[in-house]
Coordinates of C-alpha atoms in Angstrom, one line a residue:
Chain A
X1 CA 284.2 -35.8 144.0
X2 CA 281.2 -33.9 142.9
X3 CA 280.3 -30.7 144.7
X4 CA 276.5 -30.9 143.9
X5 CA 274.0 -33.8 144.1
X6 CA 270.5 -33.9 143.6
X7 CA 268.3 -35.7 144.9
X8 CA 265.7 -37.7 143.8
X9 CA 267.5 -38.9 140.9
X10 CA 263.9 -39.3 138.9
X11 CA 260.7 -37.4 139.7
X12 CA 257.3 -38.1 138.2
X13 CA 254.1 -36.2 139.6
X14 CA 250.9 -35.5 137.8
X15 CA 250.2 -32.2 135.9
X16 CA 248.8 -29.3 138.8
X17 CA 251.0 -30.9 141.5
X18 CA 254.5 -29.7 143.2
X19 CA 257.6 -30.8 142.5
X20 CA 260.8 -30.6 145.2
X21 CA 264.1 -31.1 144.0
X22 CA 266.7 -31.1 146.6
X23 CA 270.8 -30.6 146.1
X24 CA 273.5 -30.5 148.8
X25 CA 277.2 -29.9 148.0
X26 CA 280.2 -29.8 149.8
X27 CA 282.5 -26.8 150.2
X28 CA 281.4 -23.4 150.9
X29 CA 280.0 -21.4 147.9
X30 CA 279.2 -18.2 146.8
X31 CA 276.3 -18.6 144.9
X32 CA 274.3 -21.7 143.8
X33 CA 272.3 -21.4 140.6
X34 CA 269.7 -24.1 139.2
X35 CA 269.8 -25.0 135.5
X36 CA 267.4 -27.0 133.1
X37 CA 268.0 -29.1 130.5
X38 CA 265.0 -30.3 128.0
X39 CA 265.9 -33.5 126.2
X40 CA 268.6 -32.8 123.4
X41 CA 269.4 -29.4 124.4
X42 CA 271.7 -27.1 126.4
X43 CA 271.1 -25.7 130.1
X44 CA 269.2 -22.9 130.6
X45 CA 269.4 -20.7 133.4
X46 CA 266.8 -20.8 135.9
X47 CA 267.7 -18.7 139.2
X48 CA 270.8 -18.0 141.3
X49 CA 270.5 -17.5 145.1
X50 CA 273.4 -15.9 146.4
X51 CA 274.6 -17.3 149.9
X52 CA 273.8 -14.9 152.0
X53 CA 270.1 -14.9 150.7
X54 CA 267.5 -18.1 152.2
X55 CA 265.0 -17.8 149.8
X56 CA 263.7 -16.7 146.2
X57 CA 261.3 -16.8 144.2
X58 CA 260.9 -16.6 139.9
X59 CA 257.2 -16.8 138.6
X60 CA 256.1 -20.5 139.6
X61 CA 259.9 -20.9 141.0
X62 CA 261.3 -21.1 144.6
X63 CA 264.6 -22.1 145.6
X64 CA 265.8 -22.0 149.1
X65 CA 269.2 -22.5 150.8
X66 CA 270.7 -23.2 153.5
X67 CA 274.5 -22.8 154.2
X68 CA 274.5 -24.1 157.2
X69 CA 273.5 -27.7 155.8
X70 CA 275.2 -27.3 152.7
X71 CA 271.5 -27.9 150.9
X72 CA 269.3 -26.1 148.4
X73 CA 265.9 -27.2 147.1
X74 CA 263.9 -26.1 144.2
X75 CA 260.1 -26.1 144.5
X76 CA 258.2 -25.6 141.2
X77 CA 254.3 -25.0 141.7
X78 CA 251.7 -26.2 139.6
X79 CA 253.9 -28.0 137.2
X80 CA 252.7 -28.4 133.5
X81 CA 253.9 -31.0 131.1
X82 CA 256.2 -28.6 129.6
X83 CA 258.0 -28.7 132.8
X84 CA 259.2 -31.9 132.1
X85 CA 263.2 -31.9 131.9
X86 CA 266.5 -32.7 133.8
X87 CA 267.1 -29.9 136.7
X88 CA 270.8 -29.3 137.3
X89 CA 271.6 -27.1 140.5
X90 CA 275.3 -25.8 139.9
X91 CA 277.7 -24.2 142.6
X92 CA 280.3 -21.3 142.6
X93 CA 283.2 -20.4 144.9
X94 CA 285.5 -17.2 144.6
X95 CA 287.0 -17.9 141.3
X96 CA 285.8 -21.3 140.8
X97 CA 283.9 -22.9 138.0
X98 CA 280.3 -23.7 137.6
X99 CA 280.3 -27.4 139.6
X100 CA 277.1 -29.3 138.0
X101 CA 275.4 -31.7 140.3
X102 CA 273.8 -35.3 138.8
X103 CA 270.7 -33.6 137.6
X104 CA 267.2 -34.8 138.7
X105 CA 264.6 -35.9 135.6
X106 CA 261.4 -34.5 136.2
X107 CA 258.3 -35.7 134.2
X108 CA 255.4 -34.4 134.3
X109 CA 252.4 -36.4 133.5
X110 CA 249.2 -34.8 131.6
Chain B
X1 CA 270.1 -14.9 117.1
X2 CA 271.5 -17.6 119.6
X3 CA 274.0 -15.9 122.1
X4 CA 276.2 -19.0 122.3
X5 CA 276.4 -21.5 119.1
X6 CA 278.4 -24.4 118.9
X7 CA 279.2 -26.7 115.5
X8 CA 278.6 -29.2 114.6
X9 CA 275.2 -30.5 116.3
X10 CA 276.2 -34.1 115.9
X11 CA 279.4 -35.5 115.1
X12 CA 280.3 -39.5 114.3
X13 CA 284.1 -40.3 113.7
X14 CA 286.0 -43.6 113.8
X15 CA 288.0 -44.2 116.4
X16 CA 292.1 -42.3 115.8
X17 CA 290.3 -39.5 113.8
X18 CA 291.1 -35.9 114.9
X19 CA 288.4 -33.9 115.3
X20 CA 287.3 -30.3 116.3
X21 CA 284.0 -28.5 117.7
X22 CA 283.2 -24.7 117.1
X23 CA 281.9 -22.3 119.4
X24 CA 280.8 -18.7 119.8
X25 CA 279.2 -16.7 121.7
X26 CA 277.9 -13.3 120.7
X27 CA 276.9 -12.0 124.4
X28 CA 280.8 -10.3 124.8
X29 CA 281.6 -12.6 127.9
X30 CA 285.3 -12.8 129.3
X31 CA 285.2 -16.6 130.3
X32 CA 284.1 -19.4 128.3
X33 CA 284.2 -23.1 129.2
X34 CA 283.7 -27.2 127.5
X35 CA 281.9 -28.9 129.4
X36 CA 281.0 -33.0 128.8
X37 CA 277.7 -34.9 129.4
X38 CA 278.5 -38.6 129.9
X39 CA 275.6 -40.7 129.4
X40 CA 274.5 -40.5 133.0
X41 CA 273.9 -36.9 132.0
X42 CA 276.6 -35.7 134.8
X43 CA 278.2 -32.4 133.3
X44 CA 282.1 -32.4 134.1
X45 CA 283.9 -29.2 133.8
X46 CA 286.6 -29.7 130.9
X47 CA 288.4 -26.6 130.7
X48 CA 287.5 -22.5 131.2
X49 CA 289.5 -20.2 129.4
X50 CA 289.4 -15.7 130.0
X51 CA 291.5 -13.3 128.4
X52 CA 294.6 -13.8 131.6
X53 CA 293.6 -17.8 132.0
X54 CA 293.0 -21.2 131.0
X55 CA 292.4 -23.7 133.9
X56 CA 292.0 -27.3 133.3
X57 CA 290.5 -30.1 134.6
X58 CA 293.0 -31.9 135.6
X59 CA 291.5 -35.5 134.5
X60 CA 290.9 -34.1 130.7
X61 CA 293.7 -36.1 128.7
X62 CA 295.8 -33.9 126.3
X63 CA 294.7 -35.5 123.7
X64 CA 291.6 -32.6 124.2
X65 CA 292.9 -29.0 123.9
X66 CA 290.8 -25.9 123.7
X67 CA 292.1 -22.9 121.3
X68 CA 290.7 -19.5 121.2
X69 CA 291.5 -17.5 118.4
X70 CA 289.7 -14.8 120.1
X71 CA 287.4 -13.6 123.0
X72 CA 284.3 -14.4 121.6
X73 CA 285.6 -18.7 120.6
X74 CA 286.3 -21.7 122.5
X75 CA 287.0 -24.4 120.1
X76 CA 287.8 -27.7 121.2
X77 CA 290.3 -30.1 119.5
X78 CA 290.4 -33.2 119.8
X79 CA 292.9 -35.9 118.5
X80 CA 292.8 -40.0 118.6
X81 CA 289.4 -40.0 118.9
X82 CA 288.4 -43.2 121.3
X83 CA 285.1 -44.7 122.2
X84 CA 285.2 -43.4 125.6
X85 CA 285.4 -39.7 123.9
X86 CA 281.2 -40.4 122.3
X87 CA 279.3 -37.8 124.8
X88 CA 278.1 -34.5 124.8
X89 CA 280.1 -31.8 124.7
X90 CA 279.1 -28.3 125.7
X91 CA 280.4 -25.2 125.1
X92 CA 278.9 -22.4 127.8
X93 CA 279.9 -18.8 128.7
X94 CA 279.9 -16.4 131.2
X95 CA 280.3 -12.7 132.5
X96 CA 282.7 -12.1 135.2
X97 CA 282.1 -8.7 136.3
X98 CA 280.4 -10.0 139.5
X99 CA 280.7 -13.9 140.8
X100 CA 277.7 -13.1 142.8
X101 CA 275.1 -12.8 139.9
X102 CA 276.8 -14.7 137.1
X103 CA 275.2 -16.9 135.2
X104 CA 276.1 -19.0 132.4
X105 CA 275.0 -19.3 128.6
X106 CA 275.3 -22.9 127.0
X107 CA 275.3 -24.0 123.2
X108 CA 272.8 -26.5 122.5
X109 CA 275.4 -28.7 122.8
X110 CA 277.6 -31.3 120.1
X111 CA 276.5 -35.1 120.1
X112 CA 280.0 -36.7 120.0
X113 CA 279.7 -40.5 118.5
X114 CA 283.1 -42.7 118.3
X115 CA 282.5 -45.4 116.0

């Protein structure tokens, strides 16, 4: 079974708004990054909160965790069209492999 | 210059062909992994590979096999191509000096079509 799912599945907002992504997994973790993917392309980095860490912020980026429900969320502020793209949150254990949740599709409307 | 490249960008094959994907990455990570993107866009972990390692998905038919000539490739093989195989396959990389603040590096990807 998948260790990461996002939720919603499919986002659209209007240009200047917020936009919450949420992801839960399963097993415990050692850091849980969040990825995005533009249409056609690879995944690209985003930010990685370790998990002993509850919040963090990149530019117009916040992610927050917390362990004890196994959940992450990732907040971007202001969104522009450019935004617009799948947002993958990914999971590590001790040794383990980058687990890649379902993705949520964010568009963002001008 | 792109720090992980994979070739080609697209690839359409009949069905039984053998086939292979290219990839390097040019950032001097240990680990590099295949990843595929059904159409549902979930990723699935395919195989990841380091100098001591290679772990693999334990769902991946043989028919797939990675091969690594050296440290910096990860190519994937693939023989008896079938429809199910038409995805996206990624090839991504990674640093392992510290699991607390690695990150990893994907190719732009290889659009797999089984014809």
């Amino acid at each position: 079974s998948q260790q990461g799912e996002e939720d919603p599945q499919a986002l659209s907002i209007q240009e200047g708004e917020n936009a919450t992504m949420n992801c839960s997994y399963k097993t415990s973790i050692n850091n849980l990054q969040w990825y995005r993917q533009n249409s056609g392309r690879g995944l690209v980095h985003l930010i990685l909160i370790r998990s002993n860490e509850r919040e963090k912020h990149s530019g117009r980026l916040r992610v927050t965790l917390d362990t004890s429900k196994k959940s992450s969320s990732l907040l971007i502020t202001a969104s522009r069209a450019a935004d617009t793209a799948s947002y993958f949150c990914a999971t590590r254990g001790y040794g383990q492999n980058f687990v890649f949740g379902p993705g949520t599709r964010l568009s963002v409307l001008p | 210059d792109t720090a992980v490249s994979q070739t080609p960008k697209y690839l359409v094959t009949q069905m039984g062909n053998d086939k292979s994907i290219k990839c390097e990455q040019n950032l001097g990570h240990d680990t590099m992994y295949w990843y595929k993107q059904d159409s549902k866009k979930f990723l699935k972990i395919m195989f990841s590979y380091n100098n001591k390692e290679l772990i693999i998905n334990e769902t991946v038919p043989n028919r797939f096999s990675p091969k690594s000539p050296d440290k910096a490739h990860l190519n994937l093989h693939i023989n008896s191509l079938e429809l199910g195989d038409s995805a996206v396959y990624f090839c991504a990389s990674s640093q392992e000096l510290s699991v607390w603040n690695t990150e990893a590096f994907f190719g732009q990807g290889t659009r797999l079509t089984v014809v």
